[in-house]
Every structure is written in C-alpha cells, then in structure tokens.
PDB file of C-alpha atoms in Angstrom:
ATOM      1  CA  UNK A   1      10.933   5.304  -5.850  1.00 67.00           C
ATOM      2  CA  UNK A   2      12.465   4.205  -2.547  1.00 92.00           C
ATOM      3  CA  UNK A   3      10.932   1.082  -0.181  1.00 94.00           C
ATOM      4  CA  UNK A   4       9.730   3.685   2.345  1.00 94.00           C
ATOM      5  CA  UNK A   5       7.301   5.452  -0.250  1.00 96.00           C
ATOM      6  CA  UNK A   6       5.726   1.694  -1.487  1.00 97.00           C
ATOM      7  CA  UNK A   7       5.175   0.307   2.044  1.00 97.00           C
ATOM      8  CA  UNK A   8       3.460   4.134   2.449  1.00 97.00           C
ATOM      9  CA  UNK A   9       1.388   3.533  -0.580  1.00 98.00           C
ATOM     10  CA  UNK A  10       0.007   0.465   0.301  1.00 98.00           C
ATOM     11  CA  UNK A  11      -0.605   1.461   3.859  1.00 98.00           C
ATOM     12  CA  UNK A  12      -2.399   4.191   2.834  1.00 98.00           C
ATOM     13  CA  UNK A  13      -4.101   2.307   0.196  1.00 98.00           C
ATOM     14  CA  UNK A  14      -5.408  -0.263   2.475  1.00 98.00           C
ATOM     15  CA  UNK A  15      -6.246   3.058   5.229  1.00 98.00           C
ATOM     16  CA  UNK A  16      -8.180   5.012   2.451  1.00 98.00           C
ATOM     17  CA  UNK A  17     -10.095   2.287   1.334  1.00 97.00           C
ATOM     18  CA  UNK A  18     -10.834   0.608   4.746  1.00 97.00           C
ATOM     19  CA  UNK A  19     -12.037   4.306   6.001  1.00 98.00           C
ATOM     20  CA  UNK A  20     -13.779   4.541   2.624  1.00 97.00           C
ATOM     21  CA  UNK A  21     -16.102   1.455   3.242  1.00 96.00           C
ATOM     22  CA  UNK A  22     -16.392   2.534   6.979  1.00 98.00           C
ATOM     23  CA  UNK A  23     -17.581   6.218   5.903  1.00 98.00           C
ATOM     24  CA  UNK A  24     -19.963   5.298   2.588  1.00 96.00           C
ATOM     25  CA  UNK A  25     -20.786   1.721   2.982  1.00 94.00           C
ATOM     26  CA  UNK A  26     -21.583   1.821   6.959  1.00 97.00           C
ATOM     27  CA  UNK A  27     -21.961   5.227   8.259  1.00 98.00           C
ATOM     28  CA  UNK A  28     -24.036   6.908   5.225  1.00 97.00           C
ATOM     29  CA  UNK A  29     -25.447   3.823   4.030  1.00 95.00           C
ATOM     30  CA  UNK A  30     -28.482   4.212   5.243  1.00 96.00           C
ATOM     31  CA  UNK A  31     -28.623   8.407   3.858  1.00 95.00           C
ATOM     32  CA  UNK A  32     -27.631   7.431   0.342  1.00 95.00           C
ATOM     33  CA  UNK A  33     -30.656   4.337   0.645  1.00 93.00           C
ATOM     34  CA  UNK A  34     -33.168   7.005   0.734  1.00 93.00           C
ATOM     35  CA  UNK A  35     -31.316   8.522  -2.280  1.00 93.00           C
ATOM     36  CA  UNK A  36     -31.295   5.582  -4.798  1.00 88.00           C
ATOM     37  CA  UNK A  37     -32.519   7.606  -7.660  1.00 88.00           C
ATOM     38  CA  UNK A  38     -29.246   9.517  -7.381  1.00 88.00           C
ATOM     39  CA  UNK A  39     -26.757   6.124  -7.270  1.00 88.00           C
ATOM     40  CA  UNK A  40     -25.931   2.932  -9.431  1.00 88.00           C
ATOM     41  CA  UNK A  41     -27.603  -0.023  -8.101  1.00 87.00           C
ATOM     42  CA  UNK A  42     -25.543  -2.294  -5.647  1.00 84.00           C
ATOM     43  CA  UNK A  43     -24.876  -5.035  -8.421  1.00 87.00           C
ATOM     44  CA  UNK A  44     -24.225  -1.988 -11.028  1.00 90.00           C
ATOM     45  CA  UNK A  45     -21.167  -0.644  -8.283  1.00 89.00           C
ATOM     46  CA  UNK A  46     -19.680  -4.081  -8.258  1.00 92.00           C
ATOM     47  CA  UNK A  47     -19.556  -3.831 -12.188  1.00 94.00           C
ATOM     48  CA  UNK A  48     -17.246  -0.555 -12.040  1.00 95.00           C
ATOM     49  CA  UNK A  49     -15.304  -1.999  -9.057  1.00 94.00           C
ATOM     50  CA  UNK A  50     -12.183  -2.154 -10.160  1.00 95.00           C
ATOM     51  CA  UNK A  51     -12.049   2.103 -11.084  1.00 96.00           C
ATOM     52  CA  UNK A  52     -13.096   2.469  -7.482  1.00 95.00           C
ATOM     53  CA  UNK A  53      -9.572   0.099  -6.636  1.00 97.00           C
ATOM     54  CA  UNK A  54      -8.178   2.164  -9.086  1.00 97.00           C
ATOM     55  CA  UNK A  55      -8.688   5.362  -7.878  1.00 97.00           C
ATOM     56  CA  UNK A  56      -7.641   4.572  -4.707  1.00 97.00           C
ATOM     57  CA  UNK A  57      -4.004   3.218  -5.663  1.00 98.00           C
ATOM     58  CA  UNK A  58      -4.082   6.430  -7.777  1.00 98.00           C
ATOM     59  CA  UNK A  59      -5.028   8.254  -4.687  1.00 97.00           C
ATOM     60  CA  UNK A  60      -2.960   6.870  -1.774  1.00 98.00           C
ATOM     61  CA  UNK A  61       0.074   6.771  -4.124  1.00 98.00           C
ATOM     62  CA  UNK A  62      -0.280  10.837  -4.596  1.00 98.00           C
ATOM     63  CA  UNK A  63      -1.082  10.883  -1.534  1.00 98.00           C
ATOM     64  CA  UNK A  64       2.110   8.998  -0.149  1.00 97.00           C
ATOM     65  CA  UNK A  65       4.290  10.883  -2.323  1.00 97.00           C
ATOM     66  CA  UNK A  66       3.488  14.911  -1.840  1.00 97.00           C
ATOM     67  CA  UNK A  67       3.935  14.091   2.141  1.00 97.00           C
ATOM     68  CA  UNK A  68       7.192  12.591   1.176  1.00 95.00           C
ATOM     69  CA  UNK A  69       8.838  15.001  -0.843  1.00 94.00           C
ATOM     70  CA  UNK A  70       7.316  17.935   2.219  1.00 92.00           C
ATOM     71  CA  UNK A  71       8.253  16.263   5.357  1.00 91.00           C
ATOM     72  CA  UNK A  72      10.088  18.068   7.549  1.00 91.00           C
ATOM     73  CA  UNK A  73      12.760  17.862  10.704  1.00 89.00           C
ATOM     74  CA  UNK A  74       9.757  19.038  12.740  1.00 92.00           C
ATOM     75  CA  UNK A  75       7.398  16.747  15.215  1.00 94.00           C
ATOM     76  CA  UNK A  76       5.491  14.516  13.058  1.00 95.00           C
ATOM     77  CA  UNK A  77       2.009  14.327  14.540  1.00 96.00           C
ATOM     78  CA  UNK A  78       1.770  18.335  14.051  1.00 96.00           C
ATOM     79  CA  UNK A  79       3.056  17.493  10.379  1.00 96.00           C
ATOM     80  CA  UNK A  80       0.702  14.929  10.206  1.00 97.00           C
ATOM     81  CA  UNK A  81      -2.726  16.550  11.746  1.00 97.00           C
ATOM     82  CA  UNK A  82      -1.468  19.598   9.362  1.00 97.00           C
ATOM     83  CA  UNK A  83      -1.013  17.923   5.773  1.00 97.00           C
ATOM     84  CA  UNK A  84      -4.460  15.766   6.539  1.00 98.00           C
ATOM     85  CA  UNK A  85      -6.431  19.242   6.947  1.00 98.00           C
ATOM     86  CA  UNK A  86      -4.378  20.699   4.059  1.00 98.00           C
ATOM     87  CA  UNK A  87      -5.783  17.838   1.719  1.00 98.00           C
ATOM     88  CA  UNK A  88      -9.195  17.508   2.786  1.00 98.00           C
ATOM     89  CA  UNK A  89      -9.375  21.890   2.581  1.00 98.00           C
ATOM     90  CA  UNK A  90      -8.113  20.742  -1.089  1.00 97.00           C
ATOM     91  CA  UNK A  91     -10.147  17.379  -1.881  1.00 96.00           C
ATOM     92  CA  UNK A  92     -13.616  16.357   0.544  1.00 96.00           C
ATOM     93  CA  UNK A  93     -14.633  20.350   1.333  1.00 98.00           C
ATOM     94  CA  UNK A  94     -14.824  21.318  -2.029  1.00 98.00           C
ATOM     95  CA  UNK A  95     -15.727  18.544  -3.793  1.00 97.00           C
ATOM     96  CA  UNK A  96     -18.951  17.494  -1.680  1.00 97.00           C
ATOM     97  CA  UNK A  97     -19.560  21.107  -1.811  1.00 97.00           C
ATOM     98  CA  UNK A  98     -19.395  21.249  -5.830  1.00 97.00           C
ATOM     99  CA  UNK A  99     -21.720  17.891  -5.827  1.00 94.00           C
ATOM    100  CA  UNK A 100     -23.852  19.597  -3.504  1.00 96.00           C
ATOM    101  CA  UNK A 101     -24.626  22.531  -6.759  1.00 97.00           C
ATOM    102  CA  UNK A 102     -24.949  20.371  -9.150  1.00 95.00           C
ATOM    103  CA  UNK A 103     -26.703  17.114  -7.891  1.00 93.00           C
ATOM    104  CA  UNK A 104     -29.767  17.272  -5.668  1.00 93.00           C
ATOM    105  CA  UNK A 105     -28.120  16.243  -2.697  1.00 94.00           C
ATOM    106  CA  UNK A 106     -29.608  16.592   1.150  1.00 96.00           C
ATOM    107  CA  UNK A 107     -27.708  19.231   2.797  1.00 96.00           C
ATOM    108  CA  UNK A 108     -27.341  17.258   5.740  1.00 97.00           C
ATOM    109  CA  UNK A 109     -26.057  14.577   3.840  1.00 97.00           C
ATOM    110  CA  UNK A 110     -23.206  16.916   2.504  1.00 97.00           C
ATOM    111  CA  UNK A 111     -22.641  18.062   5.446  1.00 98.00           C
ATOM    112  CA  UNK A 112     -22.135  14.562   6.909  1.00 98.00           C
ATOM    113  CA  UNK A 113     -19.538  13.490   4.013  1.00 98.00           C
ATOM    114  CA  UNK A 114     -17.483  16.374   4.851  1.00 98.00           C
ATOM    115  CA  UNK A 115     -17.292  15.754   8.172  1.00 98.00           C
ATOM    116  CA  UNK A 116     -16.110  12.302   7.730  1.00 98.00           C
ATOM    117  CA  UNK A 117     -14.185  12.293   4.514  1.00 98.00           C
ATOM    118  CA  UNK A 118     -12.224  15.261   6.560  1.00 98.00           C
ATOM    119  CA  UNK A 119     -11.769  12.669   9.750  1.00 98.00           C
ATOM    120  CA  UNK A 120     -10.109  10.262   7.520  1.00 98.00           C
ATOM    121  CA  UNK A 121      -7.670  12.760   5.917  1.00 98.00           C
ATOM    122  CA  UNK A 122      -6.727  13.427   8.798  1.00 98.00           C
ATOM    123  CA  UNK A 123      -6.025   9.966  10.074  1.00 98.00           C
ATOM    124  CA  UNK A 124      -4.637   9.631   6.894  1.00 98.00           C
ATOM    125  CA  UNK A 125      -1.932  12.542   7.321  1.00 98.00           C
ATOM    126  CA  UNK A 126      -1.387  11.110  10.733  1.00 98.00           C
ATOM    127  CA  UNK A 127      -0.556   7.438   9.273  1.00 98.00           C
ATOM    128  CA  UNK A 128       1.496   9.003   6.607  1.00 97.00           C
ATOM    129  CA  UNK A 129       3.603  11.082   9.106  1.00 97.00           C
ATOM    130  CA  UNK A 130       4.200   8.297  11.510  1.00 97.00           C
ATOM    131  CA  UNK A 131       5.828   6.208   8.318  1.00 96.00           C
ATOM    132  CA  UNK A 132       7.729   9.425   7.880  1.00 95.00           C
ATOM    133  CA  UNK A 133       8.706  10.490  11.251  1.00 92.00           C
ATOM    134  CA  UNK A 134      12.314   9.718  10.876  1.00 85.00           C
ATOM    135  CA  UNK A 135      12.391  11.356   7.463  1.00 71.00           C
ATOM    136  CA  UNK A 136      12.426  14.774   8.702  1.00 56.00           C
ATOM    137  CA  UNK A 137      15.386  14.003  11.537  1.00 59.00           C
ATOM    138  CA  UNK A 138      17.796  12.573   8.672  1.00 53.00           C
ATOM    139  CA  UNK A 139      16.794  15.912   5.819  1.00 49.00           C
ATOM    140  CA  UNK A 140      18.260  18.156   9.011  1.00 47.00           C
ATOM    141  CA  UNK A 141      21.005  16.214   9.390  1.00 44.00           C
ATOM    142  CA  UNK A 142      22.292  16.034   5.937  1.00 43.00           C
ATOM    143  CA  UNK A 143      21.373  19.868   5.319  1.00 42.00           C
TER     144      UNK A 143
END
C-alpha cells in the first residue's frame, strides 16, 4: 500500500461521508420523516454509529483502490466521470432498486436516492481521478 492510495482513502472517506450526510441527513430528511415506521429512531442510529464509520472506511478504501489499480495514461476527468457512473450502475441503481421490492418504499423517494447517491459517485470518481491524474502519465511511460 503506497502513500498515494491512503491520502485517497481518507479523501474519499471524508467525500463519501460528507456527501452521505448532505444526501440522507439534509436532502431526504424530510422524505424518510414521513417514513419513520420504516427507520431506527434518531437516538437508535447513533447507537450503530460506528458500522455506519465503518462501512464507509470499508467503502472509500475499495473504492480508492479498484480506481488505482485501473487508471490509465488517458485524461483524467473522462476517467473520472467514467469509473463514478461505472460504480453507481454497480452500487446506488441497483441497490435502491432491490430496497424498492422488498421494503415499502415511495417510488419517488427511490427515485430521489438514485439520483443523488449517483451525483456523488460521480464526484467521487472525479476526486479519485484528480488524486490519480499523474498515475496514468508515469504507467505509459514505464510501459
């Protein structure tokens, strides 16, 4: 594990969960309020806390790591914009879209965490290029 991939994981770490807050505890707040039979209480969330810290490290760290290893001597932003769709094609679409079959969530409300989740992976792909953008340049050069 080199210095560039930990300062990338803790970027993204602080970007995910930053974006996270913004998304579910601003944006939606006031959907998932009319939904409280479907959530933990707010003093129940701050009991599990720490799994919600620890699936982001788990997450930005993955994260961090597949862009890494897939970077290429090509312009970064393109990379970037790219690998965020790829992941949230892979993670937010289909996962809000499983929740939406199998808990009795407003379509709208789906619909709405899609939208956003998919806006921050691809800010997230951005970030995660820009740490990267020399990576591709020095891969050419060696090859």
């Amino acid at each position: 594990m080199n210095k560039k991939l930990i300062v990338a994981w803790i970027v993204i770490f602080v970007a995910w969960l930053m974006g996270s807050f913004v998304i579910h505890g601003v944006l939606l707040r006031p959907d998932y309020m009319q939904l409280t039979s479907l959530f933990r209480s707010d003093g129940d969330q701050q009991q599990y806390f720490p799994f919600m810290i620890l699936a982001h490290v788990i997450l930005s760290g993955a994260f961090a790591w597949i862009y890494a290893r897939g970077a290429e001597a090509k312009p970064w932003l393109a990379q970037g914009l790219r690998y965020g769709v790829a992941v949230a094609l892979l993670t937010s679409v289909p996962t809000y879209m499983i929740y939406f079959v199998v808990q009795p969530m407003p379509g709208n409300v789906v619909v709405k965490q899609i939208v956003f989740d998919s806006a921050l992976m691809i800010i997230l792909g951005t970030i995660a290029a820009w740490l990267y953008r020399d990576a591709g340049k020095a891969a050419s050069i060696r090859a």
